[in-house]
PDB file of C-alpha atoms in Angstrom:
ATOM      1  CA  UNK A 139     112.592  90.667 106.874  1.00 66.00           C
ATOM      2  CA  UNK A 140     112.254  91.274 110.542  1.00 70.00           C
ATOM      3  CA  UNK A 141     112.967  88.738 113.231  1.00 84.00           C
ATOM      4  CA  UNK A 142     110.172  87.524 115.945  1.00 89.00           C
ATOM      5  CA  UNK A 143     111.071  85.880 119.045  1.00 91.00           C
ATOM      6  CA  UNK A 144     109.236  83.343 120.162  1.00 91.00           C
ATOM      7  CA  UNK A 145     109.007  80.366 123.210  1.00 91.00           C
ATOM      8  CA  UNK A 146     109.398  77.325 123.035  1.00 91.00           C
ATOM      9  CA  UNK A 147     109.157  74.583 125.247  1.00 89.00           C
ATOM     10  CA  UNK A 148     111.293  71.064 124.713  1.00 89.00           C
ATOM     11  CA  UNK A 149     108.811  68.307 124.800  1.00 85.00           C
ATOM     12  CA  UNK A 150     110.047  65.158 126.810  1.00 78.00           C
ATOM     13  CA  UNK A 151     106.800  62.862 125.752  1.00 69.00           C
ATOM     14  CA  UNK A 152     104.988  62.396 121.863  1.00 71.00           C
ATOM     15  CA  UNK A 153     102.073  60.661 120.790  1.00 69.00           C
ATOM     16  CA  UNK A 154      98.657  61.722 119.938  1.00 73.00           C
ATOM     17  CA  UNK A 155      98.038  61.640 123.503  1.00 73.00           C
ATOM     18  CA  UNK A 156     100.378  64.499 124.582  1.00 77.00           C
ATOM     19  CA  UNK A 157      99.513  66.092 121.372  1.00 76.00           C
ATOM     20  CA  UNK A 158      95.651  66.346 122.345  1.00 78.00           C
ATOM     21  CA  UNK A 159      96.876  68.008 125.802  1.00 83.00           C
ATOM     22  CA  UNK A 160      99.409  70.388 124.329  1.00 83.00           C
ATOM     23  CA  UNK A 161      96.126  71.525 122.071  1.00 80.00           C
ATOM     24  CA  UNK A 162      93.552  71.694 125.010  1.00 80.00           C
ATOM     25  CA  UNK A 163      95.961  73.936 126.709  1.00 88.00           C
ATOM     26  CA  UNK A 164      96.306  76.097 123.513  1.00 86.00           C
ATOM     27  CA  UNK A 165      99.415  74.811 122.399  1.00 90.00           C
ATOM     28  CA  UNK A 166     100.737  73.527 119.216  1.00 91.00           C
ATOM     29  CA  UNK A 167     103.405  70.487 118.828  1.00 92.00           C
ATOM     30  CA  UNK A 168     106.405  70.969 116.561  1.00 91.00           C
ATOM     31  CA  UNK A 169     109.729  70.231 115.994  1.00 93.00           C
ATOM     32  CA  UNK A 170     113.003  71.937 115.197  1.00 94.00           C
ATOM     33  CA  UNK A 171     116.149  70.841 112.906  1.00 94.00           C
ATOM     34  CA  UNK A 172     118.579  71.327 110.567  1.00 92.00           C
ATOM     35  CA  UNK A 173     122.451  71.681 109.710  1.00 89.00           C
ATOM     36  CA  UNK A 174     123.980  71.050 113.041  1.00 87.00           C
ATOM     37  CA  UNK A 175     121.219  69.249 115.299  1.00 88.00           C
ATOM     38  CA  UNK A 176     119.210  66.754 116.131  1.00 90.00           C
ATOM     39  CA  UNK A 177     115.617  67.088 115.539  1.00 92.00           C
ATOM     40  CA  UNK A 178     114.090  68.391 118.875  1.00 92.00           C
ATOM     41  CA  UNK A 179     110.670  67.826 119.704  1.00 91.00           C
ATOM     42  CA  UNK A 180     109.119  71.475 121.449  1.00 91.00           C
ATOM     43  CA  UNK A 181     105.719  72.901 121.660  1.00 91.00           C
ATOM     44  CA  UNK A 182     104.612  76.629 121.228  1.00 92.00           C
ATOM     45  CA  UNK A 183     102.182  78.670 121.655  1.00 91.00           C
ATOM     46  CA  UNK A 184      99.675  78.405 119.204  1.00 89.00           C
ATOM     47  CA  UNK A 185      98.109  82.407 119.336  1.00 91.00           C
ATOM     48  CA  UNK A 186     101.864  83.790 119.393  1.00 90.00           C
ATOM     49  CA  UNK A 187     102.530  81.710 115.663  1.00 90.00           C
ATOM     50  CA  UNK A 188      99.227  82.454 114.225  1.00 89.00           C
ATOM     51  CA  UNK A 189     100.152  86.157 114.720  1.00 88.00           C
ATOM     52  CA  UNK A 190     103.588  86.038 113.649  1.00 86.00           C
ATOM     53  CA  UNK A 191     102.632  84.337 110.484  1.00 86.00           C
ATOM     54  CA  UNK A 192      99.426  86.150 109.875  1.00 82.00           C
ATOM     55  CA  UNK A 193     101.485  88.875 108.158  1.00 71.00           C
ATOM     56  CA  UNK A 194     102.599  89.708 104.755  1.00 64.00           C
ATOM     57  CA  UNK A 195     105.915  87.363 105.337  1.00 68.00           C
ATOM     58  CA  UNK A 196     103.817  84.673 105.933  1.00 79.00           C
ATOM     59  CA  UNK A 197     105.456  81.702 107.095  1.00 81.00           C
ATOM     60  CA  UNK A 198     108.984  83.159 105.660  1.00 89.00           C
ATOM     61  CA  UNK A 199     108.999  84.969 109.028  1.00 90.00           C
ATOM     62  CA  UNK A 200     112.358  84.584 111.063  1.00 92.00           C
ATOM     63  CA  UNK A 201     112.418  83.518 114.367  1.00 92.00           C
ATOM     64  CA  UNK A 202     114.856  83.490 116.797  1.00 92.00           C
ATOM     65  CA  UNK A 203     114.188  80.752 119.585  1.00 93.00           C
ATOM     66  CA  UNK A 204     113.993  81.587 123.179  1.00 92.00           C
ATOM     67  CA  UNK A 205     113.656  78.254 125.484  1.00 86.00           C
ATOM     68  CA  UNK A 206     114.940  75.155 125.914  1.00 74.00           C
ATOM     69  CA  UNK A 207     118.717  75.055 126.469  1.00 79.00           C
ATOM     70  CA  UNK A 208     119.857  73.571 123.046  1.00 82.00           C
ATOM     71  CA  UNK A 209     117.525  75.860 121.350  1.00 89.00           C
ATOM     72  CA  UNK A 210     117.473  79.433 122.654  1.00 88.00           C
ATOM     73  CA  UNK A 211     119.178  81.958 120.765  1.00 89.00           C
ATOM     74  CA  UNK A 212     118.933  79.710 117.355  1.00 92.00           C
ATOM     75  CA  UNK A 213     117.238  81.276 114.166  1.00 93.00           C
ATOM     76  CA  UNK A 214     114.499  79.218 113.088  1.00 94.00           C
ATOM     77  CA  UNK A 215     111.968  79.443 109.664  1.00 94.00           C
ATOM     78  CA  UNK A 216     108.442  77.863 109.353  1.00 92.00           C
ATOM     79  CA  UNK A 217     108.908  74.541 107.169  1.00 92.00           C
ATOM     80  CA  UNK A 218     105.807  73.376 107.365  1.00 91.00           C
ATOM     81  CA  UNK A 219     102.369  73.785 109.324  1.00 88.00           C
ATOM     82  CA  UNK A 220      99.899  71.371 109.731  1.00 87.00           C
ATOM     83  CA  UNK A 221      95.698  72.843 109.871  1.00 86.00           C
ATOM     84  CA  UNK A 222      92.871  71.192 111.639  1.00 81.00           C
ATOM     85  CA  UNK A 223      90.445  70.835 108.655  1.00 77.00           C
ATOM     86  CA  UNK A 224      87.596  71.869 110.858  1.00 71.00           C
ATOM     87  CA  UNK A 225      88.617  74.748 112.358  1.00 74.00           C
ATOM     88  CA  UNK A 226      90.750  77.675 112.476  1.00 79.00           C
ATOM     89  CA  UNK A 227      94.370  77.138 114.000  1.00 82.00           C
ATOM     90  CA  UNK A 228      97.790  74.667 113.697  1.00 88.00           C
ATOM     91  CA  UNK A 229      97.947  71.472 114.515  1.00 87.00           C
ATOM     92  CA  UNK A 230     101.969  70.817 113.954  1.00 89.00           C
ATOM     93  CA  UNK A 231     104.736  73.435 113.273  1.00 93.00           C
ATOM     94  CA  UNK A 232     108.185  71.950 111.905  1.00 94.00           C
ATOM     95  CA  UNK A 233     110.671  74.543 112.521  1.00 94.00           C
ATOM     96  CA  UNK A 234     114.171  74.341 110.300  1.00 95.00           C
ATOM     97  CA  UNK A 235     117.510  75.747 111.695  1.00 95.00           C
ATOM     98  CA  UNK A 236     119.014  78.334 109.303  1.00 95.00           C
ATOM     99  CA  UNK A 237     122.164  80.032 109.437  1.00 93.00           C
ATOM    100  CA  UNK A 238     122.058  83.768 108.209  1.00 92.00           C
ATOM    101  CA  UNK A 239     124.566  83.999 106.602  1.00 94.00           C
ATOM    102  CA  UNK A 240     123.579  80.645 104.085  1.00 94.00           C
ATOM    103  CA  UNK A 241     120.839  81.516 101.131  1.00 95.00           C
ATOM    104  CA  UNK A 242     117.817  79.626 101.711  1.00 95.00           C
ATOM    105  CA  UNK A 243     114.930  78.927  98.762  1.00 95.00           C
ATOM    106  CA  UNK A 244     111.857  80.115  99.471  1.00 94.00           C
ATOM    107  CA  UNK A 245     108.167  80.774  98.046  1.00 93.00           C
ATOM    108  CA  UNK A 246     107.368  84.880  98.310  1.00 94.00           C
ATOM    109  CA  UNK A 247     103.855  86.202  97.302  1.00 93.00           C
ATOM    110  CA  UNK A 248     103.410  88.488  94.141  1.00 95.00           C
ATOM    111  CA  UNK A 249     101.913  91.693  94.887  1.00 94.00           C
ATOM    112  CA  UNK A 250      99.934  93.226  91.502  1.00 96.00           C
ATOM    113  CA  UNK A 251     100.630  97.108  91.773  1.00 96.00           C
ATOM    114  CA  UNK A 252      98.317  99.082  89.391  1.00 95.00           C
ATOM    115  CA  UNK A 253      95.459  99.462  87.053  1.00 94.00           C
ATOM    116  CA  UNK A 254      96.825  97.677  83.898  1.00 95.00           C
ATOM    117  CA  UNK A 255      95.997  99.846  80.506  1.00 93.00           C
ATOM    118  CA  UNK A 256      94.736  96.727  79.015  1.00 93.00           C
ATOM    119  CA  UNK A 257      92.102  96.422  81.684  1.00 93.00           C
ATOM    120  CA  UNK A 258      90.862 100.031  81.220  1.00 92.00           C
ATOM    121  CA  UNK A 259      90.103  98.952  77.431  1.00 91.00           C
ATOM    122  CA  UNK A 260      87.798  96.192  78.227  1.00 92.00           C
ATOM    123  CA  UNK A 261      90.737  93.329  79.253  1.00 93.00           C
ATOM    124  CA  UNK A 262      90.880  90.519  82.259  1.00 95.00           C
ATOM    125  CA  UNK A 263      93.520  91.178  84.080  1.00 95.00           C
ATOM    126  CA  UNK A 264      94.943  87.178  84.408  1.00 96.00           C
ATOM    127  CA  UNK A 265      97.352  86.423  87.402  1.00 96.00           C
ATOM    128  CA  UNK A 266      99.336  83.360  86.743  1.00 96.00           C
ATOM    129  CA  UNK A 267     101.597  82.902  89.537  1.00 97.00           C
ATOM    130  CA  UNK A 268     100.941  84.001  92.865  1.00 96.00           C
ATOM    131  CA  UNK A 269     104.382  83.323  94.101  1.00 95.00           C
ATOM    132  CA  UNK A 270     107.762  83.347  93.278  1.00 96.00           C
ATOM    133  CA  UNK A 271     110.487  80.833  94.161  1.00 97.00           C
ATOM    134  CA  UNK A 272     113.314  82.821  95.188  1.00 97.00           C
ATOM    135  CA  UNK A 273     117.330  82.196  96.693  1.00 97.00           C
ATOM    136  CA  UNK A 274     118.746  84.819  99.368  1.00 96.00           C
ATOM    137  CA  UNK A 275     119.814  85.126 102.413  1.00 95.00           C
ATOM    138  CA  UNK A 276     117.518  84.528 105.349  1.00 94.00           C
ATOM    139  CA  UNK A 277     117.707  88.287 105.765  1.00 92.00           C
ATOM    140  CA  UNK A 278     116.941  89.597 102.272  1.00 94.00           C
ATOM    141  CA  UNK A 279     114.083  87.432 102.357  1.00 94.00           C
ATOM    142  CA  UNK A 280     111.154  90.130 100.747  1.00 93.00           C
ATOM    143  CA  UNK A 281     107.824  90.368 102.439  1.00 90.00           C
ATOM    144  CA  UNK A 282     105.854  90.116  98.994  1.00 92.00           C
ATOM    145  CA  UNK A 283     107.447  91.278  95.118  1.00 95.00           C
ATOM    146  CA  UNK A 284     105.633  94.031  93.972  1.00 95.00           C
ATOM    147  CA  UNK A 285     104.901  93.538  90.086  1.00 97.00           C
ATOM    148  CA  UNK A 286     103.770  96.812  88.567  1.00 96.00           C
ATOM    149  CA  UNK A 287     101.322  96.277  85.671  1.00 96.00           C
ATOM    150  CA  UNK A 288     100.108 100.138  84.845  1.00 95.00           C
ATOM    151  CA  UNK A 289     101.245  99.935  81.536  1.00 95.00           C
ATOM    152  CA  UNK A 290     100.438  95.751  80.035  1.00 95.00           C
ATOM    153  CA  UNK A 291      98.766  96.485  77.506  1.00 94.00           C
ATOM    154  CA  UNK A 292      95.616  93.635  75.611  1.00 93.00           C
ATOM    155  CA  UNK A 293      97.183  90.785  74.654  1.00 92.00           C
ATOM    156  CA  UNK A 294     100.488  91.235  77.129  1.00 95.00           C
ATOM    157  CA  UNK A 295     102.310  89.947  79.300  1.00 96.00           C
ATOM    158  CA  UNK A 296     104.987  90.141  82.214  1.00 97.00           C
ATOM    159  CA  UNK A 297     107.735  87.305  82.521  1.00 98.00           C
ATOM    160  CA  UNK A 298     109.688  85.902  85.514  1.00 97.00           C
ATOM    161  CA  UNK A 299     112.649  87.976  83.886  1.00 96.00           C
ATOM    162  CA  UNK A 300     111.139  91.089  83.400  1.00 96.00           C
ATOM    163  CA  UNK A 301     110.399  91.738  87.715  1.00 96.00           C
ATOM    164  CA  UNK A 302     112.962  93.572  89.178  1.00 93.00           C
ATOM    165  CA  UNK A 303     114.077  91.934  92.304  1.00 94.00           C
ATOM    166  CA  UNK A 304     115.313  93.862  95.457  1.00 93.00           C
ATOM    167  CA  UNK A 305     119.122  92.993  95.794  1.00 93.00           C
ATOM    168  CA  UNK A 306     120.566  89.822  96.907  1.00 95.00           C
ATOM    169  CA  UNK A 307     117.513  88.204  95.246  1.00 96.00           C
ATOM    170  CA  UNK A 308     117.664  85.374  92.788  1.00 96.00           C
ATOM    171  CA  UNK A 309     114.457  84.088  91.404  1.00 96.00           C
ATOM    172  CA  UNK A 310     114.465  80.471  90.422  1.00 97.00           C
ATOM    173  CA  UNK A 311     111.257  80.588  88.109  1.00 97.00           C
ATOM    174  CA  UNK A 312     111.706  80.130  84.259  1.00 97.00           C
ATOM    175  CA  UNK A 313     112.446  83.812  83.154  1.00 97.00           C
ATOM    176  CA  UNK A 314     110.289  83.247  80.208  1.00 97.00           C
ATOM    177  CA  UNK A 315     107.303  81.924  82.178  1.00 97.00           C
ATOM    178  CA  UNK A 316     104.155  84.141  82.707  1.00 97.00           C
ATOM    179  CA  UNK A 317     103.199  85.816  85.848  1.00 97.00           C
ATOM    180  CA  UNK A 318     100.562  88.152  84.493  1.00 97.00           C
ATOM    181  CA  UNK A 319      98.578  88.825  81.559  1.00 96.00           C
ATOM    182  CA  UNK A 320      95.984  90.898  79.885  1.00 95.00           C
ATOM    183  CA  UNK A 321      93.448  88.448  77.937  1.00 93.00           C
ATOM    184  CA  UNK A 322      90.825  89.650  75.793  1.00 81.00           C
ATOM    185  CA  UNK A 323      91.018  91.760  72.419  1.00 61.00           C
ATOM    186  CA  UNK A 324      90.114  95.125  71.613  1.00 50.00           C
ATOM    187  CA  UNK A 325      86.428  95.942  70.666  1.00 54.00           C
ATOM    188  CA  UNK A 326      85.204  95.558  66.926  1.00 53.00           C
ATOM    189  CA  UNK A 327      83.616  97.961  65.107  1.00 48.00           C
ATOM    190  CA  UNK A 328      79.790  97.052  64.499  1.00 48.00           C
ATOM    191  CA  UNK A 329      79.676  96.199  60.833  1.00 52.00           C
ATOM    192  CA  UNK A 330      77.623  99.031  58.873  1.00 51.00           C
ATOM    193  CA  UNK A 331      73.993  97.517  58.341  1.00 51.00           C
ATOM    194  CA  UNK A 332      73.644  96.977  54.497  1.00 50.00           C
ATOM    195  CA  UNK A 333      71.068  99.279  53.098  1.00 51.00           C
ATOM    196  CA  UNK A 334      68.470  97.701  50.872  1.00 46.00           C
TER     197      UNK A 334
END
């Protein structure tokens, strides 16, 4: 996973008030914390995160924080962003501290790779989980998991444990639960019409 820079400014003042402002001049509120500080109120730019988590990593982007004396030079991941439910953009960005060289848990996106056999005979190809929960270290964090489905045949499935993993990966799923599947059955023969 590649690491973004981004800037940050420490916010003295809260309140909806100074929230509003930071917005009108097209920046977003947040905080940062984690092992080893106190939480620190900052504000960002709000077109600079929408870009850096616009990408396949999402929000399991890693960010290394430039601003703010306490701050700058730390390695930061998206814990949680806050939408306007009106309108495109972020509202609130809570940034948590991480340490590369401690695993952190995190959601990645499945990726389907293929046309499954079972679809070319008449199947619905029937994604069950869209993500994977997954342990690693900040920097073996995978930008999707590609799940290859070329040969599921009607009636199949692939499990949690079947998905190869890149290394230092360790997904935290049930290995027997279902991330894809083929429904539908294979095509009856029309019964002969009974001659009379």
């Amino acid at each position: 996973m590649e690491q973004k820079t981004i800037s940050i400014e420490v916010r003295e003042k809260a309140g909806k008030g100074v929230a509003r402002k930071l917005r009108a001049q097209g920046r977003v509120p947040g905080v940062v914390y984690g092992k080893g500080i106190e939480p620190v109120a900052i504000s960002l730019d709000e077109k600079e995160m929408l870009e850096a988590i616009a990408g396949e990593g999402g929000c399991n982007v890693l960010f290394t924080l430039q601003g703010g004396e306490s701050l700058n030079g730390v390695t930061a991941m998206v814990a949680d962003v806050q939408r306007p439910s009106l309108r495109l953009g972020l509202t609130h960005v809570d940034l948590h501290k991480v340490s590369l060289t401690d695993k952190v848990r995190v959601h990645v996106p499945v990726a389907i790779v293929g046309t499954a056999a079972g679809v070319r005979e008449g199947g619905l190809l029937d994604v069950v989980m869209h993500a994977l929960d997954v342990e690693c270290l900040p920097t073996a964090i995978p930008e999707r998991i590609d799940v290859d489905v070329t040969d599921l045949a009607l009636g199949h499935a692939i499990h949690v444990g079947e998905i190869a993993l890149p290394a230092g990966v360790k997904v935290l799923d049930d290995p027997k639960a279902s991330v894809v599947s083929i429904l539908g059955r294979a095509k009856e023969e029309a019964p002969a019409s009974a001659e009379g």
